[in-house]
Coordinates of N, CA and C in Angstrom, one line a residue:
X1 N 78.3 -72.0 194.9 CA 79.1 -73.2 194.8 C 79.9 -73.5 196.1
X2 N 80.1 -72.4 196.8 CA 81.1 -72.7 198.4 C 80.0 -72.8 199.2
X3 N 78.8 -72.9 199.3 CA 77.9 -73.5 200.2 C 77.6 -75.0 200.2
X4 N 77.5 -75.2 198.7 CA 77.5 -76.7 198.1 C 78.6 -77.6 198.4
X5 N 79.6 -76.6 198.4 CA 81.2 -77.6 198.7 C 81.1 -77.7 200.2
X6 N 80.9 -76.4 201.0 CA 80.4 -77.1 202.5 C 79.8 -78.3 202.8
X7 N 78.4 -77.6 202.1 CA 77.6 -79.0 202.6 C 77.7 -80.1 202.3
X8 N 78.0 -80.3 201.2 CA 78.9 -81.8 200.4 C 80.3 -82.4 201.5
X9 N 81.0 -81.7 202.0 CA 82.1 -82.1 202.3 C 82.4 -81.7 203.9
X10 N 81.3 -81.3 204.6 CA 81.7 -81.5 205.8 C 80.2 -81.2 207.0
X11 N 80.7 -81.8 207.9 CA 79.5 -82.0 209.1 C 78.6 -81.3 209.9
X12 N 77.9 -80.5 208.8 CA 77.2 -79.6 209.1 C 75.9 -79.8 209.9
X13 N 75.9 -81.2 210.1 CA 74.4 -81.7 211.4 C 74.9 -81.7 211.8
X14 N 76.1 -82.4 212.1 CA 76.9 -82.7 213.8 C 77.1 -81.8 214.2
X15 N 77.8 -80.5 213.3 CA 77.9 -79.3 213.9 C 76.8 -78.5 214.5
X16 N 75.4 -78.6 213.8 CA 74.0 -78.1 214.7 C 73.8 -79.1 215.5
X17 N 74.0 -80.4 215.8 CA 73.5 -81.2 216.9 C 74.5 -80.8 218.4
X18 N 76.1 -80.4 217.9 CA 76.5 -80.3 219.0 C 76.1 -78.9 219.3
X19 N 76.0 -77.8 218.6 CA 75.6 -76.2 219.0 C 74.1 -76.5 219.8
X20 N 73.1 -77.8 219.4 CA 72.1 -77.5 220.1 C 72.1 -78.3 221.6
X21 N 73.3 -78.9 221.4 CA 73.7 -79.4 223.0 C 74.2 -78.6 223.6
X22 N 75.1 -77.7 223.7 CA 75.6 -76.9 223.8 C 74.8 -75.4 224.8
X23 N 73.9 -75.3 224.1 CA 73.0 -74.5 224.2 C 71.8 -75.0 225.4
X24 N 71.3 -76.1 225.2 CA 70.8 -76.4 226.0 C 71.0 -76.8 227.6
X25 N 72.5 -77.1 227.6 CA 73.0 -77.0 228.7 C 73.2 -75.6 228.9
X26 N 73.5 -74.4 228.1 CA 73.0 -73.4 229.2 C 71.8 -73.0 229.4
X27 N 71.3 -73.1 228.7 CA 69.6 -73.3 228.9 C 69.1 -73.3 230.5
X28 N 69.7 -74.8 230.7 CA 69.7 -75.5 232.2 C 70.1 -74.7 232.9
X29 N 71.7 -74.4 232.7 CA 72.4 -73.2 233.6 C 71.6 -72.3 234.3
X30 N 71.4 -71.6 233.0 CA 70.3 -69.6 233.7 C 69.4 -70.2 234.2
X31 N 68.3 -71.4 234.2 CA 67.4 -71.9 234.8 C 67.3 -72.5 235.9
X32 N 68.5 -72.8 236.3 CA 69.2 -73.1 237.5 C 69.6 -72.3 238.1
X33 N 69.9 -70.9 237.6 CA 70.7 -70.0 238.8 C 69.3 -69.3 239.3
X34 N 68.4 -69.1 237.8 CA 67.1 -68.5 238.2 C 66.3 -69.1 239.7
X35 N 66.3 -70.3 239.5 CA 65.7 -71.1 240.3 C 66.5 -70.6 242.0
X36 N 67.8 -70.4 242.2 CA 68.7 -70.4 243.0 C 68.8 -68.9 243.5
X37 N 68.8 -67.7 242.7 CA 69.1 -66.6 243.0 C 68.0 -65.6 242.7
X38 N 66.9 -65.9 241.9 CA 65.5 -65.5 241.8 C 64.2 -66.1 241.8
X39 N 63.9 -66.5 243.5 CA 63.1 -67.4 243.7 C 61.8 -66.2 243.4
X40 N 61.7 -65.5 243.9 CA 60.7 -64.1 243.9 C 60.2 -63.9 242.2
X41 N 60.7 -64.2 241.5 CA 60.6 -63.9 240.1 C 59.6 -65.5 239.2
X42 N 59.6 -65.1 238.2 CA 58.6 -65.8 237.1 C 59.4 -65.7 236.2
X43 N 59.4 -67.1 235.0 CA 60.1 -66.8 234.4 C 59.8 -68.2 233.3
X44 N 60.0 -68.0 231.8 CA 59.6 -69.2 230.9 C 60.4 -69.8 230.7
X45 N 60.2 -71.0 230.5 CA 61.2 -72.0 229.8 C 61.3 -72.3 228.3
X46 N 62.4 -72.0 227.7 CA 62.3 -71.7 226.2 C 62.1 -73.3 226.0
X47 N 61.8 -73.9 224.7 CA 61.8 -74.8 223.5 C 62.4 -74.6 222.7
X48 N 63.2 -73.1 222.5 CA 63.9 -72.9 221.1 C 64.2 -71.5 221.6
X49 N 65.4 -70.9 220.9 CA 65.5 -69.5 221.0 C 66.4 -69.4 221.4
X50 N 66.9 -68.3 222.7 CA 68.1 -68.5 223.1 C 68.1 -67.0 224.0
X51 N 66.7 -66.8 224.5 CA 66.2 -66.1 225.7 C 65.1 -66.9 226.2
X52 N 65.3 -66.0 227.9 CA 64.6 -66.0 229.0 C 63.3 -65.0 229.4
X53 N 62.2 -65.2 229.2 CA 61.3 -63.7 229.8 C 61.6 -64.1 231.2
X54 N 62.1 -62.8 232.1 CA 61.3 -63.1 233.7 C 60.7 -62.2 233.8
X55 N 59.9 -62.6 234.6 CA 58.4 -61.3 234.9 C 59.1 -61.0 236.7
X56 N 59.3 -59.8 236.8 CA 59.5 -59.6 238.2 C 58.3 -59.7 239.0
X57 N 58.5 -59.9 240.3 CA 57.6 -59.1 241.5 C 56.9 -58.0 241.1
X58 N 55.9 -58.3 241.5 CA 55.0 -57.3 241.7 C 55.8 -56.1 242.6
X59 N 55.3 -54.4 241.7 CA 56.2 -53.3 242.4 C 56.9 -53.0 241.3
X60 N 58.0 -54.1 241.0 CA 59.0 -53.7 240.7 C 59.4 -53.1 238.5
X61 N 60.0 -52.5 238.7 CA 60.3 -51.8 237.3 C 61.3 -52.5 236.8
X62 N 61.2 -53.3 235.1 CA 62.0 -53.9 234.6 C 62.9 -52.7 234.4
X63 N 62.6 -51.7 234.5 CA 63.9 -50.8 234.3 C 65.4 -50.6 235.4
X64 N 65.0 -51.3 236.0 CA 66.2 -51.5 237.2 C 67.2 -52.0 236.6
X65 N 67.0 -53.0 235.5 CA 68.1 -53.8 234.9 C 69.2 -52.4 234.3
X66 N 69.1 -51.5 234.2 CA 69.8 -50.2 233.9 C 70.7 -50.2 235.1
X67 N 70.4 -50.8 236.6 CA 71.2 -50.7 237.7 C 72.0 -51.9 237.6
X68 N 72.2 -52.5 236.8 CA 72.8 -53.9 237.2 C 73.5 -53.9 235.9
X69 N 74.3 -53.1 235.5 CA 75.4 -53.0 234.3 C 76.3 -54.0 234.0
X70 N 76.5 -54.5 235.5 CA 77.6 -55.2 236.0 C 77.7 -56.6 235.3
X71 N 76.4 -56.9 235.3 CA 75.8 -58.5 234.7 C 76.7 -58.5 233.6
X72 N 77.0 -60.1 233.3 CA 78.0 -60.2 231.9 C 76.6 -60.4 230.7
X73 N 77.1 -60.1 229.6 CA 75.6 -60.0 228.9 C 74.6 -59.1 228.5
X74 N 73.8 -58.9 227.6 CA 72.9 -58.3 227.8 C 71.9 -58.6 228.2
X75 N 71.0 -57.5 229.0 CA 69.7 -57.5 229.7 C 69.4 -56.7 229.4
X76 N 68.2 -56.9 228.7 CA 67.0 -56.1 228.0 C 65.9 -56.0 228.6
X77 N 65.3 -54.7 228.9 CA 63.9 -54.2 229.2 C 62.8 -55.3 228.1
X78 N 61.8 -55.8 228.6 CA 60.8 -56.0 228.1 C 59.7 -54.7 227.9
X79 N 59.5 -54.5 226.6 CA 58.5 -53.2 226.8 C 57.4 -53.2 225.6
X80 N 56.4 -52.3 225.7 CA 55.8 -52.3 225.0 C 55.6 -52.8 223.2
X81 N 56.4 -52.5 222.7 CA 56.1 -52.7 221.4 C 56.9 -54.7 221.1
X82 N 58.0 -54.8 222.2 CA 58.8 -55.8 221.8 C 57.7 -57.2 222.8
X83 N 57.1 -56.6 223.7 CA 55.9 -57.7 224.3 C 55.1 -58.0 223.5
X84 N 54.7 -57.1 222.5 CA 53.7 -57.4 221.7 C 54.0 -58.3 220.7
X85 N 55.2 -58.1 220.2 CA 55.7 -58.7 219.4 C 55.5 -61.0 220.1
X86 N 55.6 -60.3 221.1 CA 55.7 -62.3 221.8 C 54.6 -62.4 221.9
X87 N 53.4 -61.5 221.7 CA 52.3 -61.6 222.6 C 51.5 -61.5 223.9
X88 N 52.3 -61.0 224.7 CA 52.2 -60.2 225.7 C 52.2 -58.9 225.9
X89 N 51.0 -58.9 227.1 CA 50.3 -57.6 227.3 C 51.1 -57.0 227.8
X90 N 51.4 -55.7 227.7 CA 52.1 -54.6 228.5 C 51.5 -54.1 229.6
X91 N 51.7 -53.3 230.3 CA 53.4 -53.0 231.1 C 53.9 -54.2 232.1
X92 N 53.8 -56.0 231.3 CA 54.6 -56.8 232.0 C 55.7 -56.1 232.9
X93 N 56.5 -56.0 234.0 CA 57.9 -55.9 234.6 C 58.4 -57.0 233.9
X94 N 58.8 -57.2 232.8 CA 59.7 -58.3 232.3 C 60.8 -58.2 232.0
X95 N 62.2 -58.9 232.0 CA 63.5 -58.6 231.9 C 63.8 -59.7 230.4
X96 N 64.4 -59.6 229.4 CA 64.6 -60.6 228.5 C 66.4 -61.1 228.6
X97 N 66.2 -62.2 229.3 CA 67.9 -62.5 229.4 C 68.4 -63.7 228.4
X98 N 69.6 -63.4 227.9 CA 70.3 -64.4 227.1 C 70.8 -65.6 227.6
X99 N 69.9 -66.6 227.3 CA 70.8 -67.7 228.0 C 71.5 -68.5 227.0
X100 N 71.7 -67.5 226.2 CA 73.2 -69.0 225.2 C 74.7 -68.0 225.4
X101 N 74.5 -67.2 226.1 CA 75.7 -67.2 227.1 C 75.9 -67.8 228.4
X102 N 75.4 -68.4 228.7 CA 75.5 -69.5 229.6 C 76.4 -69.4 230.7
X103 N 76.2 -67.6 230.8 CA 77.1 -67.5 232.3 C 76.3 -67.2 233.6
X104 N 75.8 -68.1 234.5 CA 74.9 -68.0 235.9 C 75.4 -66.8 236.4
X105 N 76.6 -66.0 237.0 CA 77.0 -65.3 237.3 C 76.5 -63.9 237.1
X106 N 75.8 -63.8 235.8 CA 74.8 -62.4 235.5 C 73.6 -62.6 236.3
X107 N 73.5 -63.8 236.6 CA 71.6 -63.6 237.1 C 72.3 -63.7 238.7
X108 N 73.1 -64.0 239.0 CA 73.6 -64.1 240.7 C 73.5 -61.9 240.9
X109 N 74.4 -61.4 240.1 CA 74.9 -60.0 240.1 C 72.7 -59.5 239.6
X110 N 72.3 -59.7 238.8 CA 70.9 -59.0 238.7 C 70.1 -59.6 240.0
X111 N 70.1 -60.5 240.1 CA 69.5 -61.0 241.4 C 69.6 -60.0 242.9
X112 N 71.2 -59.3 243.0 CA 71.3 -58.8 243.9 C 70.4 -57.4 243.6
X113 N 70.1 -57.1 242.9 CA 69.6 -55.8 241.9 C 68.0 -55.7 242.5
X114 N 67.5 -57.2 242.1 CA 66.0 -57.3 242.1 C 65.7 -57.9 243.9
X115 N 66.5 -58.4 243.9 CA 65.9 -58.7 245.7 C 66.4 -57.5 246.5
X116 N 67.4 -56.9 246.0 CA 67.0 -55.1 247.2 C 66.3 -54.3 246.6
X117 N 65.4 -54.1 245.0 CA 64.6 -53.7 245.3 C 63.2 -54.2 245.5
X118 N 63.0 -55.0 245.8 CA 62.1 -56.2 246.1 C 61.9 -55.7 247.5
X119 N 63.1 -55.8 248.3 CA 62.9 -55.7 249.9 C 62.4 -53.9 250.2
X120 N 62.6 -52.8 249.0 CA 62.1 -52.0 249.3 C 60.5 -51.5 249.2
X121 N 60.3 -52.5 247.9 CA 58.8 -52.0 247.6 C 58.4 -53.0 249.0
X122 N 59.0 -54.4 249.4 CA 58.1 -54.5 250.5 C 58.0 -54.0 251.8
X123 N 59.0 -53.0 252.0 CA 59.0 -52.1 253.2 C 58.5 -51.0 252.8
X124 N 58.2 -50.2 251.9 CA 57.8 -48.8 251.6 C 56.5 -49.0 250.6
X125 N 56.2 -49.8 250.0 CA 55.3 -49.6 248.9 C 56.1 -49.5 247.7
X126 N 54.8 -48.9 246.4 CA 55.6 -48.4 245.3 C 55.2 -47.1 245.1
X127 N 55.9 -46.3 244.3 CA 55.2 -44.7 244.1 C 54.0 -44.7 243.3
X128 N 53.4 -45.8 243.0 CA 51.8 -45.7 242.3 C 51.2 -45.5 243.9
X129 N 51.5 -45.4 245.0 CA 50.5 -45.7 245.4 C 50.3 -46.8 246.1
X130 N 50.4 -47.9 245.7 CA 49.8 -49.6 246.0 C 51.5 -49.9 247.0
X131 N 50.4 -50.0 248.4 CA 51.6 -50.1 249.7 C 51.7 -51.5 249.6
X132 N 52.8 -51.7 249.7 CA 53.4 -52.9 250.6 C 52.9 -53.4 252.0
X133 N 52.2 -54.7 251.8 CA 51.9 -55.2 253.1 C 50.6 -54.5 253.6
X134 N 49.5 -54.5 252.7 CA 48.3 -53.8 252.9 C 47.9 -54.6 254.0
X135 N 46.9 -54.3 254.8 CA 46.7 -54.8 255.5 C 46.8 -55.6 257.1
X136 N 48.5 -54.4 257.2 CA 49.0 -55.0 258.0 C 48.5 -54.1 259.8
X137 N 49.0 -54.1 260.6 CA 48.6 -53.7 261.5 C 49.5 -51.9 261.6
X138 N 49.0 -51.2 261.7 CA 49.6 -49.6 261.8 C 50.1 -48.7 262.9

């Protein structure tokens, strides 16, 4: 009966029309900082939800997000059993970020995370093995 008396008596689409405005503007946000502070990276644009996959650079281990605590939010490893679940193949480097917190400031602080180690797999290689800048002169 107190669901009925809600919905009867007050604005329960306006209230999901403004939450999906709301949302969408940060949407735009993380996709804008993405754009601005993780050019090196890949990354989807939702239609619904209220995450981000980025797929890092090549090299690099989604597990770095462990070094970037700092970010406001949670950042979650993309990994095996939870890729599968979206449909994607594993061992993507993928990070899963929240963007209906809608604070740019976590992908500025992870950013700094993924472009120094970005700059090291491309000075040193990775420990698999597979060097950085094959082919260059020795």
């Amino acid at each position: 009966m107190a669901i009925a008396d809600y919905l009867s008596n007050y604005d329960w689409y306006g209230q999901v029309k403004s939450f999906r405005s709301m949302y969408a503007e940060r949407c735009r946000a993380m996709l804008t900082s993405l754009e601005e502070y993780m050019p090196s990276c890949t990354w989807t644009v939702p239609d619904g939800g209220f995450y981000t996959w980025v797929t890092l650079p090549e090299g690099l281990d989604a597990k770095l997000c462990c070094r970037a605590r700092a970010c406001p939010g949670r950042i979650r490893v993309g990994h095996g059993v939870l890729l599968r679940r979206f449909g994607l193949q594993p061992p993507a480097p993928v990070l899963l970020l929240p963007h209906s917190r809608g604070d740019p400031r976590g992908v500025r602080r992870l950013s700094t995370v993924v472009n120094a180690e970005k700059e090291i797999v491309d000075m040193f290689g990775t420990a698999s093995g597979n060097e950085a800048g094959a082919g260059s002169d020795r």
